[in-house]
Amino acid sequence: MDTKKLHSLFTSSSGVSIDSRKISNDQIFFSLKGENFDGNKFALEAIKNGAKFSIVDCEEYKNINDQIIYVEDCLKALQDLSNYHRSLFDTKLIGVTGSNGKTTTKNLIYSVLNQKYKVIKTVGNLNNHIGVPISLLNIKEDVDIAIIEMGANHVGEIETLCKIAMPDIGLITNYGLAHLEGFGGFKGVIKGKTEMFDYLTQNYGHIILNNDDVLQVENCKGDLAITFGENVDSEFVFNYKKVNDVLQIENEGFKYKCNIYGDYNFSNIATSITIGKFLEMSNYDIQLGLDSFENDSNRSQIIKYATNKIYLDAYNANPTSMKAAILNFENSIKENKILVLGDMFELGSFSNREHQDIINYIENKDYIKVYLVGVNFYECITSKKNFEKYRSTKDMSNTVRLKDFKSMNILIKGSRVIGLEALISV
């Protein structure tokens, strides 16, 4: 079946699904394959559960009934469908990629632009070769702007996602030591993320460029870059200042503020302001957007816990974001400090070195206690008596209750697989 015919079926449906267990009535089920499953085997189950059609790419299911539709490749069919669907609308599309801060930046941009425009955004972390197509299919005729998060762990993936989504505006939050296993090292990270800039340059799109980030400036070849930062040569010159736990950004006499933790979020906030100003929003509306911002769970949150203050950033972690979180904590908090750090993943052969490097970085700091959680940290070396290592969050929770501390400032940072947030429910 060609893409136009498939799109005709899509417009008569209630949407798409890739999970036969969570199908809604009249959705189209795409029988995708994974390492441990074959969606074709659930095509009939999806129909029984209410699907209008099931798309399959296994000839065994080819002619079972009129609700089973055969294509050569289900994933490609989904991607082609979403690309065609996106091409039918004048919706302005903003692509967001980078090693750290993608979801926070996406949410900030959404909060700002939503004050003036009809906006949709990537839901959750649907930011890969499957999630991006699903997100694109949420575009409707009345949508002015779609904000699409794009993740990658290999060179070539951002290029593919850009060809599917066709962004008009795009940005890289930063280059960091994330997914080193897949990218093969930091040079691979730079090459992979820069594919966003390359696509926008080739297709005359606008690049939102952090002019304070030397690597971004070096890798941006486009003439349509909109620059921002504390660099005085930027199109939008900002002054960053932290007042207590509130981040404040001044531009041309107007002071924006955002109640989000961590000075590493200055550039993320500034990105949203820059896009708002580029899209002709007033300072007042931009500030309304920043006031309405709500970050996703376990990201850059400050939580009162018994008599303690918890600085929770336990959704994701890599060496760059972990060092940034620790440095911000050191600069912001002067006493009564406790660290709880969880393993970082997808580092491959770099894993032991990067975990040991984090330990070496904090060994001579003035922390009352440091808790290292996860197999990777457990295998590292430290002689510090105030450092404790645990193989898992459960092991730590069996021994340590954070609520028993008195008037402590506690940074919790780690990958979501470790589940460090469970420590504040004990």
C-alpha positions as MATLAB code, in Angstrom:
seq = 'MDTKKLHSLFTSSSGVSIDSRKISNDQIFFSLKGENFDGNKFALEAIKNGAKFSIVDCEEYKNINDQIIYVEDCLKALQDLSNYHRSLFDTKLIGVTGSNGKTTTKNLIYSVLNQKYKVIKTVGNLNNHIGVPISLLNIKEDVDIAIIEMGANHVGEIETLCKIAMPDIGLITNYGLAHLEGFGGFKGVIKGKTEMFDYLTQNYGHIILNNDDVLQVENCKGDLAITFGENVDSEFVFNYKKVNDVLQIENEGFKYKCNIYGDYNFSNIATSITIGKFLEMSNYDIQLGLDSFENDSNRSQIIKYATNKIYLDAYNANPTSMKAAILNFENSIKENKILVLGDMFELGSFSNREHQDIINYIENKDYIKVYLVGVNFYECITSKKNFEKYRSTKDMSNTVRLKDFKSMNILIKGSRVIGLEALISV';
ca = [
       0.000    0.000    0.000;
       1.397    3.405   -0.941;
       1.756    6.233    1.577;
      -1.156    8.332    0.310;
      -3.577    5.418    0.636;
      -2.231    4.649    4.082;
      -2.711    8.298    5.035;
      -6.316    8.117    3.871;
      -6.839    5.244    6.301;
      -5.075    7.233    9.007;
      -7.376   10.245    8.606;
     -10.390    7.955    9.041;
      -8.918    6.444   12.216;
      -8.489    7.746   15.759;
      -4.682    7.612   15.587;
      -1.886    5.057   15.703;
      -0.565    2.631   18.294;
       2.420    0.304   18.568;
       1.150   -1.523   21.668;
      -1.676   -4.011   21.126;
      -2.386   -4.020   24.875;
      -3.096   -0.284   24.981;
      -4.991    0.064   21.715;
      -7.909    2.507   21.573;
     -10.973    1.993   19.426;
     -10.422    2.698   15.722;
      -6.660    3.207   15.999;
      -4.222    1.765   13.459;
      -1.799   -0.755   14.943;
       1.720   -0.859   13.479;
       3.351   -4.272   13.977;
       6.872   -3.111   14.752;
       9.699   -5.492   15.580;
      12.115   -5.259   18.497;
      15.038   -7.248   19.820;
      12.745   -9.509   21.830;
       9.382   -9.287   20.084;
       7.645   -9.313   16.708;
       4.618   -7.047   16.514;
       3.179   -9.095   13.656;
       2.246  -11.758   16.203;
      -0.052   -9.271   17.934;
      -1.815   -7.924   14.828;
      -4.957   -9.999   15.334;
      -4.987   -9.284   19.066;
      -4.931   -5.562   18.260;
      -7.991   -5.980   16.011;
      -9.814   -7.840   18.789;
      -8.918   -5.021   21.184;
     -10.490   -2.391   18.934;
      -7.960   -1.493   16.242;
      -9.472   -0.428   12.939;
      -6.523   -1.837   10.989;
      -3.275   -3.649   11.716;
      -0.259   -2.937    9.520;
       1.981   -6.007    9.116;
       5.170   -6.815    7.205;
       5.101  -10.594    7.591;
       3.644  -12.413    4.578;
       2.168  -15.060    6.868;
      -0.484  -12.533    7.888;
      -0.902  -10.985    4.441;
      -4.401  -12.071    3.423;
      -6.088  -12.986    6.707;
      -8.840  -10.353    6.442;
      -9.579   -6.823    5.227;
      -8.372   -5.254    8.456;
      -4.854   -6.644    8.050;
      -2.785   -4.511    5.672;
       0.544   -5.741    4.366;
       3.547   -3.470    3.726;
       7.174   -4.345    3.060;
       8.489   -2.643    6.214;
       6.233   -1.481    9.055;
       8.749    0.967   10.528;
       9.429    2.599    7.166;
       5.682    2.753    6.499;
       5.166    4.570    9.816;
       8.017    6.981    9.095;
       6.833    7.657    5.539;
       3.279    8.193    6.778;
       4.389   10.743    9.362;
       6.641   12.541    6.882;
       3.789   12.807    4.366;
       1.376   13.940    7.095;
       3.807   16.629    8.271;
       4.234   17.881    4.674;
       0.506   18.618    4.353;
       0.531   21.408    6.931;
       2.136   24.836    7.248;
       2.878   24.126   10.896;
       6.243   25.570   11.902;
       8.372   22.791   13.340;
      11.104   23.286   15.950;
      13.627   20.463   16.331;
      15.392   20.093   19.686;
      18.444   17.878   20.144;
      21.554   17.819   22.331;
      23.274   15.712   24.968;
      21.650   17.292   28.034;
      18.536   19.352   28.679;
      16.471   18.407   25.619;
      13.249   17.717   27.481;
      13.603   20.705   29.809;
      14.279   23.004   26.850;
      11.372   21.526   24.885;
       9.058   22.161   27.831;
      10.349   25.714   28.311;
       9.803   26.543   24.637;
       6.317   25.047   24.815;
       5.401   27.070   27.922;
       6.538   30.298   26.262;
       5.046   29.801   22.792;
       1.780   28.462   24.190;
       0.962   31.959   25.418;
       0.418   33.136   21.831;
       0.235   30.117   19.527;
      -1.483   26.759   19.245;
       1.433   24.454   20.089;
       2.020   20.720   20.402;
       5.148   19.013   21.693;
       6.731   15.602   21.962;
       5.005   13.752   24.778;
       7.345   12.206   27.322;
      10.531   10.867   25.750;
       9.134    9.794   22.354;
      12.235   11.189   20.690;
      13.652    8.334   18.587;
      13.029    6.773   15.155;
       9.655    5.520   16.398;
       8.642    8.289   18.790;
       9.272   11.181   16.399;
       6.925    9.768   13.714;
       4.225    9.169   16.335;
       4.625   12.761   17.552;
       4.361   14.154   14.015;
       1.038   12.397   13.505;
      -0.408   14.605   16.266;
      -0.148   17.656   14.001;
      -3.574   19.010   13.072;
      -4.659   21.841   10.795;
      -5.066   24.285   13.681;
      -1.559   23.674   15.085;
       0.743   26.661   14.582;
       3.941   25.163   15.993;
       5.174   21.646   16.757;
       8.145   21.203   19.091;
       9.804   17.874   18.378;
      12.517   16.432   20.600;
      15.113   14.331   18.773;
      17.377   11.899   20.589;
      20.184    9.766   19.205;
      22.892    7.368   20.294;
      24.542    6.796   16.905;
      25.849    8.981   14.093;
      23.236    9.342   11.351;
      20.146    9.200   13.544;
      19.545   12.958   13.793;
      19.965   13.233   10.022;
      17.261   10.582    9.566;
      14.916   12.238   12.062;
      15.381   15.626   10.401;
      14.492   14.173    7.005;
      11.310   12.742    8.515;
      10.293   15.785   10.582;
      11.626   18.566    8.309;
      12.303   21.195   11.013;
      12.099   24.892   10.117;
      13.914   25.930   13.287;
      16.372   23.842   15.256;
      18.843   23.873   18.086;
      21.439   21.822   19.920;
      21.268   22.277   23.683;
      24.910   21.217   24.051;
      27.490   18.573   23.221;
      28.197   16.277   26.167;
      29.623   12.913   27.174;
      26.365   11.045   26.565;
      25.820    7.751   24.696;
      29.573    7.383   24.196;
      29.143    3.676   23.524;
      26.968    4.243   20.467;
      28.722    7.352   19.196;
      32.166    5.831   19.703;
      33.475    8.809   21.661;
      33.024   12.557   21.984;
      33.926   13.270   18.346;
      31.044   11.020   17.366;
      28.714   12.961   19.666;
      29.682   16.212   17.946;
      29.265   14.732   14.476;
      25.904   13.168   15.329;
      24.337   16.193   16.999;
      25.656   18.593   14.348;
      23.469   16.799   11.809;
      20.713   19.136   13.045;
      22.734   22.177   11.969;
      23.668   20.502    8.691;
      20.043   19.803    7.785;
      18.913   23.340    8.607;
      21.800   24.835    6.643;
      21.041   22.718    3.580;
      17.315   23.493    3.770;
      17.514   27.188    4.659;
      16.159   26.719    8.153;
      16.892   28.870   11.189;
      19.455   27.713   13.749;
      19.042   28.926   17.333;
      22.706   29.224   18.296;
      24.152   29.533   21.787;
      26.907   32.041   21.076;
      28.627   31.235   24.384;
      29.196   27.622   23.321;
      32.452   27.503   21.344;
      31.722   24.054   19.905;
      28.328   25.133   18.622;
      29.789   28.224   16.986;
      32.556   26.156   15.368;
      30.094   23.640   13.939;
      27.449   26.068   12.696;
      27.934   26.821    9.004;
      24.509   28.334    8.298;
      23.829   31.967    7.392;
      20.441   31.993    9.130;
      21.687   31.482   12.684;
      19.929   33.444   15.406;
      22.522   33.951   18.131;
      22.011   34.460   21.857;
      24.117   34.484   24.999;
      26.243   36.650   27.249;
      28.589   37.136   24.295;
      28.086   40.801   23.346;
      28.252   39.941   19.641;
      25.008   37.967   19.910;
      21.764   39.072   18.301;
      20.093   38.623   21.691;
      22.514   39.584   24.475;
      21.591   38.236   27.901;
      22.891   38.778   31.407;
      22.543   35.732   33.661;
      22.065   36.141   37.406;
      20.898   33.790   40.153;
      18.880   35.305   43.004;
      18.491   32.690   45.741;
      17.210   29.667   43.794;
      15.581   31.740   41.034;
      17.321   32.137   37.676;
      17.108   35.653   36.262;
      17.948   36.705   32.707;
      18.120   40.329   31.604;
      17.785   41.506   28.001;
      17.465   45.125   26.916;
      16.347   46.242   30.367;
      13.733   43.530   30.859;
      14.345   40.949   33.569;
      12.945   37.481   32.940;
      12.853   34.983   35.761;
      12.166   31.268   35.988;
      11.760   29.127   39.074;
      13.867   26.192   37.910;
      16.883   24.869   39.750;
      20.440   24.867   38.391;
      22.507   27.523   36.657;
      23.123   24.985   33.869;
      19.528   25.832   32.892;
      20.372   29.455   32.043;
      21.000   28.603   28.385;
      17.840   26.467   28.232;
      15.718   29.364   29.487;
      17.534   31.780   27.172;
      16.781   29.479   24.237;
      13.054   29.700   24.943;
      13.224   33.488   25.298;
      15.166   33.784   22.030;
      12.622   31.695   20.131;
       9.769   33.680   21.677;
      11.320   36.978   20.612;
      12.174   35.609   17.155;
       8.508   34.634   16.756;
       7.409   38.150   17.722;
       6.180   37.557   21.244;
       6.053   40.338   23.822;
       8.241   40.335   26.914;
       5.076   40.079   28.998;
       3.845   36.938   27.226;
       7.287   35.338   27.377;
       7.386   35.912   31.143;
       3.870   34.480   31.488;
       5.186   31.377   29.750;
       8.161   31.101   32.089;
       5.828   31.529   35.066;
       3.666   28.643   33.835;
       6.611   26.309   33.230;
       6.404   22.912   34.885;
       9.284   20.500   34.452;
       8.826   16.767   34.109;
       9.119   14.602   37.206;
      12.576   14.154   38.754;
      14.186   16.919   36.671;
      15.808   19.957   38.347;
      13.357   20.008   41.246;
      13.737   21.376   44.775;
      11.762   19.373   47.326;
      11.288   19.945   51.042;
      11.783   16.557   52.725;
      11.362   16.434   56.496;
      13.819   19.116   57.668;
      16.001   18.706   54.571;
      16.080   20.336   51.160;
      16.391   17.862   48.280;
      17.819   18.922   44.928;
      16.410   16.176   42.729;
      17.695   15.551   39.205;
      17.318   11.802   38.813;
      15.744   11.398   35.395;
      18.967   11.051   33.455;
      22.709   11.372   33.880;
      25.927   11.368   31.915;
      29.403   12.630   32.872;
      28.733   16.139   31.548;
      25.366   16.634   33.241;
      26.576   15.056   36.479;
      29.584   17.355   36.759;
      27.375   20.348   35.925;
      24.914   19.382   38.665;
      27.697   18.870   41.217;
      29.416   22.158   40.312;
      26.151   24.071   40.570;
      25.475   22.441   43.947;
      28.946   23.377   45.194;
      28.577   26.991   44.089;
      25.045   27.382   45.436;
      25.257   25.548   48.758;
      28.001   26.340   51.242;
      27.303   23.944   54.126;
      25.477   20.811   55.286;
      25.915   19.079   51.928;
      25.197   15.458   51.050;
      25.618   13.840   47.639;
      23.663   10.853   46.348;
      24.987    9.834   42.923;
      23.687    7.010   40.740;
      25.267    5.135   37.845;
      25.525    6.577   34.336;
      24.732    4.336   31.370;
      25.557    3.795   27.681;
      29.206    4.696   28.221;
      30.608    1.403   26.925;
      34.352    1.063   27.363;
      34.464    4.597   28.820;
      32.263    3.634   31.786;
      34.836    2.786   34.458;
      36.983    5.790   33.606;
      34.063    8.230   33.710;
      32.648    6.913   36.997;
      36.097    6.985   38.619;
      36.604   10.506   37.288;
      33.448   11.661   39.072;
      34.705   10.147   42.337;
      38.118   11.768   41.911;
      36.413   15.104   41.259;
      34.464   15.087   44.534;
      36.909   13.339   46.901;
      38.426   16.538   48.264;
      35.171   18.470   48.562;
      33.479   19.247   51.871;
      30.545   16.837   51.850;
      29.215   15.404   55.088;
      28.262   12.206   53.272;
      28.567   10.864   49.730;
      26.456    7.897   48.644;
      27.412    6.129   45.412;
      24.695    3.873   44.026;
      24.939    1.281   41.262;
      27.267   -1.455   40.053;
      29.486    0.937   38.092;
      30.186    3.223   41.043;
      30.478    0.196   43.339;
      33.426   -1.105   41.308;
      35.313    2.191   41.553;
      37.948    3.027   44.149;
      37.784    5.533   47.001;
      39.505    5.701   50.376;
      37.242    8.392   51.818;
      35.538    7.282   55.033;
      32.492    9.477   54.439;
      31.845    7.756   51.074;
      29.463    4.796   51.050;
      28.848    2.511   48.060;
      25.741    0.463   47.321;
      24.986   -1.864   44.437;
      21.390   -0.645   44.121;
      18.902    1.910   45.390;
      17.171   -0.864   47.313;
      20.415   -1.747   49.089;
      20.876    1.871   50.111;
      17.267    2.301   51.256;
      17.665   -0.750   53.493;
      20.451    1.054   55.335;
      19.951    4.807   54.913;
      16.864    6.960   55.494;
      17.386   10.472   54.147;
      14.549   11.833   56.290;
      16.600   11.013   59.397;
      19.109   13.730   58.511;
      18.506   17.165   60.006;
      18.633   20.402   57.983;
      20.772   18.959   55.201;
      21.050   20.006   51.563;
      20.978   16.814   49.499;
      21.744   16.565   45.784;
      20.312   13.432   44.158;
      21.650   12.870   40.638;
      21.653    9.718   38.511;
      20.151    7.834   35.590;
      16.470    6.937   35.837;
      17.286    3.204   35.614;
      18.779    3.470   39.114;
      15.532    4.940   40.474;
      17.078    7.236   43.075;
      13.776    9.081   43.541;
      12.631    6.066   45.572;
      14.943    7.262   48.349;
      12.575   10.120   49.173;
       9.549    7.868   49.450;
      11.052    5.784   52.247;
];
